[in-house]
PDB file of C-alpha atoms and ligand atoms in Angstrom:
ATOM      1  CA  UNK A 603     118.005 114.367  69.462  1.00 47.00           C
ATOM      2  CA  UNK A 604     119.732 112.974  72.112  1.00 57.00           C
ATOM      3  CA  UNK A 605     118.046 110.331  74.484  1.00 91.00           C
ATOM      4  CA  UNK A 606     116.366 112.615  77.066  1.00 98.00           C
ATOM      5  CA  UNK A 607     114.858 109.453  79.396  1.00 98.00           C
ATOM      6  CA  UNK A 608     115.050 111.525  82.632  1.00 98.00           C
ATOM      7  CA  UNK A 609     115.004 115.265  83.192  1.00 98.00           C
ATOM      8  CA  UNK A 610     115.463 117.037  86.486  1.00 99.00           C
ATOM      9  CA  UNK A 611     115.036 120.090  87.840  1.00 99.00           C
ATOM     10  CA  UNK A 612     116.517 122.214  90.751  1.00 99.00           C
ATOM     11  CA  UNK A 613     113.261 123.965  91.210  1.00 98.00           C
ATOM     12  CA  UNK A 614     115.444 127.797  92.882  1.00 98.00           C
ATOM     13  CA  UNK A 615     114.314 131.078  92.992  1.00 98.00           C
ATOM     14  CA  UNK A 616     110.309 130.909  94.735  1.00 98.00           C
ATOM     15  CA  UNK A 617     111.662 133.460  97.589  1.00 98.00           C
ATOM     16  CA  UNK A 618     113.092 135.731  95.534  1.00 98.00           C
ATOM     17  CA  UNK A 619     110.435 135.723  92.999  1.00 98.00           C
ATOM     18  CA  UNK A 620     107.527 136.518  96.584  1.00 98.00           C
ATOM     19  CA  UNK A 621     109.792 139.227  97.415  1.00 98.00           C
ATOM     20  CA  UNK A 622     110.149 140.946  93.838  1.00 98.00           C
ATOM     21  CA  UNK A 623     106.547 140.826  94.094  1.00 98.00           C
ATOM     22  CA  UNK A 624     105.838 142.347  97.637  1.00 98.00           C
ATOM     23  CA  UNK A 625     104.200 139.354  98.804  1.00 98.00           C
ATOM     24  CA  UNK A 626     105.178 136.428 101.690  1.00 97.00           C
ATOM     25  CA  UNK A 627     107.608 133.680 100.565  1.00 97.00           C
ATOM     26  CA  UNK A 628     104.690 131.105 101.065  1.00 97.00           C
ATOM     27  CA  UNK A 629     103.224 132.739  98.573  1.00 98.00           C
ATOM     28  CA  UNK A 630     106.283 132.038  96.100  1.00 98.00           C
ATOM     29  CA  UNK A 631     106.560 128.603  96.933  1.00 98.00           C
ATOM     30  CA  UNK A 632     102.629 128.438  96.003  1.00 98.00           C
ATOM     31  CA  UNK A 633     103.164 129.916  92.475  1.00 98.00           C
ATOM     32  CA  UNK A 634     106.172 127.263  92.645  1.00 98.00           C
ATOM     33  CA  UNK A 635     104.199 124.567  92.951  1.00 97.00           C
ATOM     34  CA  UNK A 636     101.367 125.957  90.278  1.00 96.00           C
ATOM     35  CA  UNK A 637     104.773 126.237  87.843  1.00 98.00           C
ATOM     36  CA  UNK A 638     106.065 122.847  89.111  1.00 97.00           C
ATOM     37  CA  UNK A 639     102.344 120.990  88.193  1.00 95.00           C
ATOM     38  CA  UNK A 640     102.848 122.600  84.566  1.00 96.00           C
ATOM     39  CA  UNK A 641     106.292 121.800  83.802  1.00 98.00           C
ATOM     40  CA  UNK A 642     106.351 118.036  84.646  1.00 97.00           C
ATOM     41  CA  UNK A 643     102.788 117.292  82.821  1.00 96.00           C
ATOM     42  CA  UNK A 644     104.441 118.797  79.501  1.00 97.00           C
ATOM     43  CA  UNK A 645     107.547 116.886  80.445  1.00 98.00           C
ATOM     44  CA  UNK A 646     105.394 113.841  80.296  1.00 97.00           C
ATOM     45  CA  UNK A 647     103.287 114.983  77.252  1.00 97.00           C
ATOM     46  CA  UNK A 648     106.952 114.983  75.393  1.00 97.00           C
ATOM     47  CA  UNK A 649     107.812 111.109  76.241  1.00 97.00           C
ATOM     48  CA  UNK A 650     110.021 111.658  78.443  1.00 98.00           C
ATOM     49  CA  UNK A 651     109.945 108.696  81.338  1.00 98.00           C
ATOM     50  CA  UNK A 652     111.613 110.258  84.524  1.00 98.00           C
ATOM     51  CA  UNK A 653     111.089 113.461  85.600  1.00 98.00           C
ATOM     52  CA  UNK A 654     112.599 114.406  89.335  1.00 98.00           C
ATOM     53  CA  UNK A 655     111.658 117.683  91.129  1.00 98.00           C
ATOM     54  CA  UNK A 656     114.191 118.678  93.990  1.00 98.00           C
ATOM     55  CA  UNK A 657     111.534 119.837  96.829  1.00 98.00           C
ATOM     56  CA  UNK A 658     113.177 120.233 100.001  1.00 98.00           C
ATOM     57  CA  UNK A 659     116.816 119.504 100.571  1.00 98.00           C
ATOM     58  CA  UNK A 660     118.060 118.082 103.872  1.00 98.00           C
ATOM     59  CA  UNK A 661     119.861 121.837 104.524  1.00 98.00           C
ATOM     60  CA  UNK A 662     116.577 122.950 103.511  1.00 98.00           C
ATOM     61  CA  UNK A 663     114.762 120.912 106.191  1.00 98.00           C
ATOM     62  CA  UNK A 664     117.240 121.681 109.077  1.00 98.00           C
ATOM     63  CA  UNK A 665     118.081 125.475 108.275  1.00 98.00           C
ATOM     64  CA  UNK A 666     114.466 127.134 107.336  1.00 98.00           C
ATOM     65  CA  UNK A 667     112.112 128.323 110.363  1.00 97.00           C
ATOM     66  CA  UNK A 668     109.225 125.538 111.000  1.00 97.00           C
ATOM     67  CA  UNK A 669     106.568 127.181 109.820  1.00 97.00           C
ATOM     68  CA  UNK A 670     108.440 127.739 106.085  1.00 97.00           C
ATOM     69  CA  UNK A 671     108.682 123.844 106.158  1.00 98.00           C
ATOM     70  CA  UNK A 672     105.435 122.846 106.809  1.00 97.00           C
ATOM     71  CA  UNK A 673     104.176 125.644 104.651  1.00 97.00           C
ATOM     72  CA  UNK A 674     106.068 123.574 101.811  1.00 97.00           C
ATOM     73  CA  UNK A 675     104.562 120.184 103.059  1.00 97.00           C
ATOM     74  CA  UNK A 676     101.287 121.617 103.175  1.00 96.00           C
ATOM     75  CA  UNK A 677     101.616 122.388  99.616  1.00 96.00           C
ATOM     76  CA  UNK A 678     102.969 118.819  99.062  1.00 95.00           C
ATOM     77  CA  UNK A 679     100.096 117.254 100.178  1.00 94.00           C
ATOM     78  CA  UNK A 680      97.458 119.594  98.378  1.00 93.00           C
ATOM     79  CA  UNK A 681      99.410 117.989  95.312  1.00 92.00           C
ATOM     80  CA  UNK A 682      98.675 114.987  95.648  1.00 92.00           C
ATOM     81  CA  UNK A 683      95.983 114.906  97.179  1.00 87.00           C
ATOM     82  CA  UNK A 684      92.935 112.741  95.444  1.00 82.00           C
ATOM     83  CA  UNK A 685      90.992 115.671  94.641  1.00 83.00           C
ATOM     84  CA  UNK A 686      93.900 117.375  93.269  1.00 89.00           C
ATOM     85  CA  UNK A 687      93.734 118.179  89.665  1.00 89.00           C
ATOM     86  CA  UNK A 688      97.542 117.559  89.740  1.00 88.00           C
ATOM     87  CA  UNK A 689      97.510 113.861  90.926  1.00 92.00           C
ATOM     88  CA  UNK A 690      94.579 113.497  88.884  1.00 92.00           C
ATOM     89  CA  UNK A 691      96.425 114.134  85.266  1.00 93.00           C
ATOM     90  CA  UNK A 692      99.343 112.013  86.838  1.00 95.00           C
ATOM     91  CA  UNK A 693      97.049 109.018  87.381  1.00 94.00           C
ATOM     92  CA  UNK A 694      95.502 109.383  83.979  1.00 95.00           C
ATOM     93  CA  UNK A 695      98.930 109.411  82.181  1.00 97.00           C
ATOM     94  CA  UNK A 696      99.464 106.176  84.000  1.00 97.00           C
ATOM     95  CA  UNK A 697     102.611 107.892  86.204  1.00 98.00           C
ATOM     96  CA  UNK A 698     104.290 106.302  89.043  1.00 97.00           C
ATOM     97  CA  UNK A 699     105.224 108.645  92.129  1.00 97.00           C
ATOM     98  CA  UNK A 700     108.157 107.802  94.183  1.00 97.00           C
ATOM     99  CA  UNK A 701     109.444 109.709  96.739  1.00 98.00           C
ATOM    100  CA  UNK A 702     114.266 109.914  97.408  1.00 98.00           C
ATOM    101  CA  UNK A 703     115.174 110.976 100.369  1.00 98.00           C
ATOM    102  CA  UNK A 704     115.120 110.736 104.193  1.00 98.00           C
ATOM    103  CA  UNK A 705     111.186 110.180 104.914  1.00 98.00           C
ATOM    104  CA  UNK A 706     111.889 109.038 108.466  1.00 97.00           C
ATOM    105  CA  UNK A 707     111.776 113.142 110.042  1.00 97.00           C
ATOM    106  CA  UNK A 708     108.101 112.971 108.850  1.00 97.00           C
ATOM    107  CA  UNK A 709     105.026 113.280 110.504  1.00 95.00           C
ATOM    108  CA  UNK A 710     102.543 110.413 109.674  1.00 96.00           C
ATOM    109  CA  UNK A 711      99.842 113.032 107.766  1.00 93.00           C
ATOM    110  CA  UNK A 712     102.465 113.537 105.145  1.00 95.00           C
ATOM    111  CA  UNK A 713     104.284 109.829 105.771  1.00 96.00           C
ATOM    112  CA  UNK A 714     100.548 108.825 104.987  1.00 95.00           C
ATOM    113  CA  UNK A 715      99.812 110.742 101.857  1.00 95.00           C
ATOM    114  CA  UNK A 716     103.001 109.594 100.336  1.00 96.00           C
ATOM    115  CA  UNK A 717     102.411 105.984 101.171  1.00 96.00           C
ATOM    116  CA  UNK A 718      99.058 106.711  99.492  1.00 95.00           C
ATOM    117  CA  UNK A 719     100.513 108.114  96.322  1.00 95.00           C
ATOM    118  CA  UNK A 720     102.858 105.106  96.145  1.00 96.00           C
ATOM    119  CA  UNK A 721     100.067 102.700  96.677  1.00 95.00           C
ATOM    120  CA  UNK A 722      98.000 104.067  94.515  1.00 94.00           C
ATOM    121  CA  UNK A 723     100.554 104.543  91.490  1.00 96.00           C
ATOM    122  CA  UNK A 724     101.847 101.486  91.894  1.00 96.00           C
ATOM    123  CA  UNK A 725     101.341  99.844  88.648  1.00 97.00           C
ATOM    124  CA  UNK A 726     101.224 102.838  86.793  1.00 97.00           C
ATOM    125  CA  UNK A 727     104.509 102.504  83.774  1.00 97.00           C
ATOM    126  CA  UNK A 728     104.146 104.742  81.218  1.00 98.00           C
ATOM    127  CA  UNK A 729     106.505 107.765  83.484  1.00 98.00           C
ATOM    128  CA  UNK A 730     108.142 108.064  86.902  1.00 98.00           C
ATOM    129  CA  UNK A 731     107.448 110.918  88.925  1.00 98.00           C
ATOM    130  CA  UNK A 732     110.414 111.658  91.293  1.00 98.00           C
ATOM    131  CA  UNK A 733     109.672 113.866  94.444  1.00 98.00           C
ATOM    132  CA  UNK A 734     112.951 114.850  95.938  1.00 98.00           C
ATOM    133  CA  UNK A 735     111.774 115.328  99.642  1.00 98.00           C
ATOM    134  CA  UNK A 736     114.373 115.635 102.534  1.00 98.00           C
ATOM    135  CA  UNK A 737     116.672 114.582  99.818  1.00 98.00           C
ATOM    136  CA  UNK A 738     120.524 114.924 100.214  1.00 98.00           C
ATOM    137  CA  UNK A 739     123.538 113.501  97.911  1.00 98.00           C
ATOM    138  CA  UNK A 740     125.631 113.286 101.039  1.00 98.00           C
ATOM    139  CA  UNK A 741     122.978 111.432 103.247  1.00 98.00           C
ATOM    140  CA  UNK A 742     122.473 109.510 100.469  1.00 98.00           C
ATOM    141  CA  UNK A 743     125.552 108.261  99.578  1.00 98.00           C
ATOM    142  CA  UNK A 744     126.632 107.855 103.313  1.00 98.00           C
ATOM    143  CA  UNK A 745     123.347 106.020 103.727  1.00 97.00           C
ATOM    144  CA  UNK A 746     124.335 103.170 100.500  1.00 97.00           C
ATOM    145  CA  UNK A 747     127.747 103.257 102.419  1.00 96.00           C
ATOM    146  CA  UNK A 748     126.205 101.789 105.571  1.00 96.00           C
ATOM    147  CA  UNK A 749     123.718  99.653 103.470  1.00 95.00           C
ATOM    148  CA  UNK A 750     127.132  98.262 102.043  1.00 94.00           C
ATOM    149  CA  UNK A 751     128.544  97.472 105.067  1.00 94.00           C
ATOM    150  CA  UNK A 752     125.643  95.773 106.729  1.00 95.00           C
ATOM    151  CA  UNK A 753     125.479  93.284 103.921  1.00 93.00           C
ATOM    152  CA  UNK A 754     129.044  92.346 104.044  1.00 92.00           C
ATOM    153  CA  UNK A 755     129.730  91.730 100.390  1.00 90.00           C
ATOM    154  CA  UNK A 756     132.119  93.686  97.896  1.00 94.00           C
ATOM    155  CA  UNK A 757     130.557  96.758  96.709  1.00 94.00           C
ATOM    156  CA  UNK A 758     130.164  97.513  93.192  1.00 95.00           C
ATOM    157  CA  UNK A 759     128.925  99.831  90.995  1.00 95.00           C
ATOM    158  CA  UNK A 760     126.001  97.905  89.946  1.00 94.00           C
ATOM    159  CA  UNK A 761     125.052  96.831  93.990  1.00 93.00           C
ATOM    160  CA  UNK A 762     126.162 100.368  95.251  1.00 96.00           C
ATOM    161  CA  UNK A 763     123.213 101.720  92.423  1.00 97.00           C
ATOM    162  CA  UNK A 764     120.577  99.499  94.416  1.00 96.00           C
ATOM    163  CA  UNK A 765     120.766 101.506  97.769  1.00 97.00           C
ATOM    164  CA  UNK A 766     120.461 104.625  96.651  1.00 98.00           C
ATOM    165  CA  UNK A 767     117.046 106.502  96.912  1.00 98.00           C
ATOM    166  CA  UNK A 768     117.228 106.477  93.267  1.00 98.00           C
ATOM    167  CA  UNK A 769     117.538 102.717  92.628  1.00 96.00           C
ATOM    168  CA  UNK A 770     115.917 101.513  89.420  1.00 94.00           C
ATOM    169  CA  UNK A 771     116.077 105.572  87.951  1.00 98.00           C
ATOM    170  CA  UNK A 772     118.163 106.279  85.141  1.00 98.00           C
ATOM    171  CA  UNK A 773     121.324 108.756  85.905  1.00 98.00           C
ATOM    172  CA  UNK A 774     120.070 112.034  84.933  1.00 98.00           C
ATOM    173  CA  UNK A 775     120.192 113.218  81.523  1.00 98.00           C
ATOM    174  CA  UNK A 776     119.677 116.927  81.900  1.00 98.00           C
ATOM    175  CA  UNK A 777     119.337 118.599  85.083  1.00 99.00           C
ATOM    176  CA  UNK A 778     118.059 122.357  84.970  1.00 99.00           C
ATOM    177  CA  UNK A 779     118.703 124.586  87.615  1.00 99.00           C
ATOM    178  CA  UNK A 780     116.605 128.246  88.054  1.00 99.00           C
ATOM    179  CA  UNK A 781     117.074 130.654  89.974  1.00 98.00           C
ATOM    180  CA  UNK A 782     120.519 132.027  88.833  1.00 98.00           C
ATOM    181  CA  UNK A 783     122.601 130.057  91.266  1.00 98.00           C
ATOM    182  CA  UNK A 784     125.259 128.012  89.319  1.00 98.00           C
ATOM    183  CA  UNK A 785     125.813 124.854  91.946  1.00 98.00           C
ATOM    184  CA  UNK A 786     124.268 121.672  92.551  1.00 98.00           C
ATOM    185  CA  UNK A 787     122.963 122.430  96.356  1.00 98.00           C
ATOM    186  CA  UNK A 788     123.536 118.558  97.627  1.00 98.00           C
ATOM    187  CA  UNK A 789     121.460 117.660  94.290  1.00 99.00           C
ATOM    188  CA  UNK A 790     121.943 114.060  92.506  1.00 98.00           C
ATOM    189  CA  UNK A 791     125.640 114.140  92.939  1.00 98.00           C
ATOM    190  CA  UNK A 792     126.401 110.623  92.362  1.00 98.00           C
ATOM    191  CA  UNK A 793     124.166 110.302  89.432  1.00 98.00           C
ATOM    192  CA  UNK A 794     125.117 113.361  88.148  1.00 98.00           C
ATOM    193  CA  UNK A 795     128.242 112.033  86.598  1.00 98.00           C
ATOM    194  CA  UNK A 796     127.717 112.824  82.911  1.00 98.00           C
ATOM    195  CA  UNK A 797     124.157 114.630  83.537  1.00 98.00           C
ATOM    196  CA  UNK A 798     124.294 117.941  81.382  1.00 98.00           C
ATOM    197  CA  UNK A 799     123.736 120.668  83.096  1.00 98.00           C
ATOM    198  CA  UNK A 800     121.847 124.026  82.598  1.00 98.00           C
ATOM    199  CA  UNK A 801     121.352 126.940  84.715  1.00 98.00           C
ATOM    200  CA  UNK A 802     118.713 129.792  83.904  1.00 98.00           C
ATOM    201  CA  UNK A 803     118.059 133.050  85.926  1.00 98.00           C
ATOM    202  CA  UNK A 804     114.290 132.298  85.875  1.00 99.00           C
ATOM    203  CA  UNK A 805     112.797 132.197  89.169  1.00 99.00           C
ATOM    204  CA  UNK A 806     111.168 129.155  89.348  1.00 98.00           C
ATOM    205  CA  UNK A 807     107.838 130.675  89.202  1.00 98.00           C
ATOM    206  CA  UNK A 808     108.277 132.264  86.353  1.00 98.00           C
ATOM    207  CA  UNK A 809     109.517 129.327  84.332  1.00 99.00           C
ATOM    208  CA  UNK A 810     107.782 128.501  81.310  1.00 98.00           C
ATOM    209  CA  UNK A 811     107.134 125.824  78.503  1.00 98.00           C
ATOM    210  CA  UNK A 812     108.953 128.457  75.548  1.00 98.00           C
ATOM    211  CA  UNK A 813     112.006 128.051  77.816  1.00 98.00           C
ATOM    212  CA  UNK A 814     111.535 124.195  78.564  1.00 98.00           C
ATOM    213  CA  UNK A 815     111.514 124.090  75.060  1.00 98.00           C
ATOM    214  CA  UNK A 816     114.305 126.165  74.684  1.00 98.00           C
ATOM    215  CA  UNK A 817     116.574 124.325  76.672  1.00 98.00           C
ATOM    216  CA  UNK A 818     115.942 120.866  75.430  1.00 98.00           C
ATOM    217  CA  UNK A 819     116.848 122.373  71.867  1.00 98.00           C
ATOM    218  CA  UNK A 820     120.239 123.207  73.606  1.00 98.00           C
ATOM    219  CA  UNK A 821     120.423 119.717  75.281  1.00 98.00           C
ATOM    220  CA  UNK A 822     119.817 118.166  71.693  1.00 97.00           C
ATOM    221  CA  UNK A 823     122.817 119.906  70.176  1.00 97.00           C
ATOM    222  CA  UNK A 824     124.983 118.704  72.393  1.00 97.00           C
ATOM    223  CA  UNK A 825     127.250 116.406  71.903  1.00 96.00           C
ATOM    224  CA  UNK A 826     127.421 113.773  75.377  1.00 97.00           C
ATOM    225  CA  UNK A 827     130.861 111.865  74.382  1.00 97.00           C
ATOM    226  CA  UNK A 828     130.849 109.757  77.984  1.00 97.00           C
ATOM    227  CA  UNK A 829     134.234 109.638  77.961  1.00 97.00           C
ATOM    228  CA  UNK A 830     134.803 108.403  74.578  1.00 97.00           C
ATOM    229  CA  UNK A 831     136.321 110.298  71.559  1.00 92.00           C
TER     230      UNK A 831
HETATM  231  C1  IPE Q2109     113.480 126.984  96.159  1.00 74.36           C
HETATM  232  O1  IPE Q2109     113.209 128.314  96.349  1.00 74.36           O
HETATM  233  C2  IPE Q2109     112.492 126.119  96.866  1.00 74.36           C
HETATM  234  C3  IPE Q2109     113.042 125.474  98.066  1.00 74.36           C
HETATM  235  C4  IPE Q2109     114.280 125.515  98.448  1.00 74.36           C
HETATM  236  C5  IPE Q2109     112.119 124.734  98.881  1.00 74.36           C
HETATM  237  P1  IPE Q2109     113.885 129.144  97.516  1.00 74.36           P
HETATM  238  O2  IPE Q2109     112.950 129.141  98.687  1.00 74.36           O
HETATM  239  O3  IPE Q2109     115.250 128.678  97.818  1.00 74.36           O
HETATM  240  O4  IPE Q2109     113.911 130.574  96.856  1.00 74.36           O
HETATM  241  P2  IPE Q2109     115.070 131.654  96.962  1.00 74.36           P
HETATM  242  O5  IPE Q2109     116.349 131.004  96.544  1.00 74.36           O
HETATM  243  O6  IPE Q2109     115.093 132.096  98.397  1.00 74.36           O
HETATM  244  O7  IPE Q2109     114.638 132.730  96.040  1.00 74.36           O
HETATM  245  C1  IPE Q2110     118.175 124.077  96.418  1.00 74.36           C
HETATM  246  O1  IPE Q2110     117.852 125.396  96.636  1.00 74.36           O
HETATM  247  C2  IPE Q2110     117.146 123.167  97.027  1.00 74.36           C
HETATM  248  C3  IPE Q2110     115.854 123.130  96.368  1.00 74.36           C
HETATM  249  C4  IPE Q2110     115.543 123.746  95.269  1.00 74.36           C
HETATM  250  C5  IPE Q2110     114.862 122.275  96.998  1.00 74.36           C
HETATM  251  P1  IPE Q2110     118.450 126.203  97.878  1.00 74.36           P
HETATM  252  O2  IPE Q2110     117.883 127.569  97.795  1.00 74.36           O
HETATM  253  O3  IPE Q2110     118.216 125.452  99.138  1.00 74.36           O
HETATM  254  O4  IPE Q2110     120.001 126.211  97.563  1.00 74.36           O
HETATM  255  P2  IPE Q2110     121.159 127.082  98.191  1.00 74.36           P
HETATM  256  O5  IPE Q2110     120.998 127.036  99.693  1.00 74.36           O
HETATM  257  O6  IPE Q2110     120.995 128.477  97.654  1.00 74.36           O
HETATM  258  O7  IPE Q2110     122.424 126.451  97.703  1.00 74.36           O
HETATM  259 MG1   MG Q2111     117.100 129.181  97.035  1.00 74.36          MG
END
């Protein structure tokens, strides 16, 4: 099979999915979440080291009403709580949490909890848990830029790597979308430069381990050529 080191997911679909059902959109980005805990412990269980969940975009942040926002952070924090059965398996695999993105719009309950989860995971190295949270490629990249320029030295790819949010994180091997959209949605562009990429219609909620399954199959018969013949 191909090396699948890091897999990531564009986690799309949790409104639609609430309003198929009848019910509030909270409510889909609760089933989300449940889907989300699932997916990255069998990610884990497979060997593979990264896995990175995009949770809130910077459009995202900006564009939804408030109370859609901190309906989502709410749910980030039950997560990882202590208590959490989530956090719990995490810490027992011996997984690091890190968080990429723009942390500074924060309030300090969730700025706390994350520096928490960091603390606490710290030494963990058996698998990196990415959190994509206020995360944007563009504010990303224009953030290295400025790191760049403050330190006054010629940029290259290997020093350009080391300010992004995702600094000491393999490029993406296979980044899954759901949700039916077929775009990247300010995801991992930079990194994303030989990433495969699949798109399901699954609503994120409904996502599943026989599809997981299915699409790593696909990712394994693929042939990644980087370039080369
Ligand atoms: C993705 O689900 C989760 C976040 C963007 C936070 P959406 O909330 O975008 O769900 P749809 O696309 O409206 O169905
Ligand atoms: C992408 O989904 C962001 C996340 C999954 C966190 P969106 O629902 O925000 O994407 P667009 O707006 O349809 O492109
Ligand atoms: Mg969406």
């Amino acid at each position: 099979m191909s090396n699948l080191c890091h897999i990531a997911f564009i986690m799309d679909g949790n409104g639609r999915w609430a309003q198929r059902k009848g019910k509030k959109r909270s409510d889909g980005h609760r089933a989300g979440a449940d889907t989300m805990q699932d997916i990255v412990n069998i990610c884990f269980d497979k060997g593979i080291k990264h896995v990175t969940v995009y949770a809130l975009s910077t459009e995202n942040f900006i564009q939804r009403p408030k109370d859609e926002i901190d309906e989502l952070l709410v749910l980030v924090r039950q997560h990882l709580k202590h208590s959490s059965k989530h956090f719990n398996r995490l810490l027992n695999k011996g997984i690091k949490v890190e968080f990429l993105g723009d942390l500074t719009v924060f309030d300090n309950e969730i700025l706390d909890t994350i520096k928490k989860v960091r603390q606490d995971t710290l030494d963990c190295s058996n698998g990196q848990f990415n959190i994509a949270l206020n995360y944007g490629s563009r504010d990303e990249i224009i953030n290295a830029v400025n790191l760049c320029v403050d330190s006054n030295t010629k940029v290259t790819q290997e020093s350009f790597n080391r300010y992004l949010y995702t600094k000491n994180i393999p490029d993406p091997d296979l980044i899954i979308r759901t949700g039916g959209d077929i775009r990247l949605s300010n995801f991992l562009l930079y990194q994303a430069a030989y990433s495969e990429l699949y798109f399901s219609n699954t609503l994120w909620p409904d996502f599943s381990k026989k599809e997981l399954d299915d699409i790593i199959s696909n990712y394994s018969s693929r042939k990644r050529n980087f370039g080369s013949v």
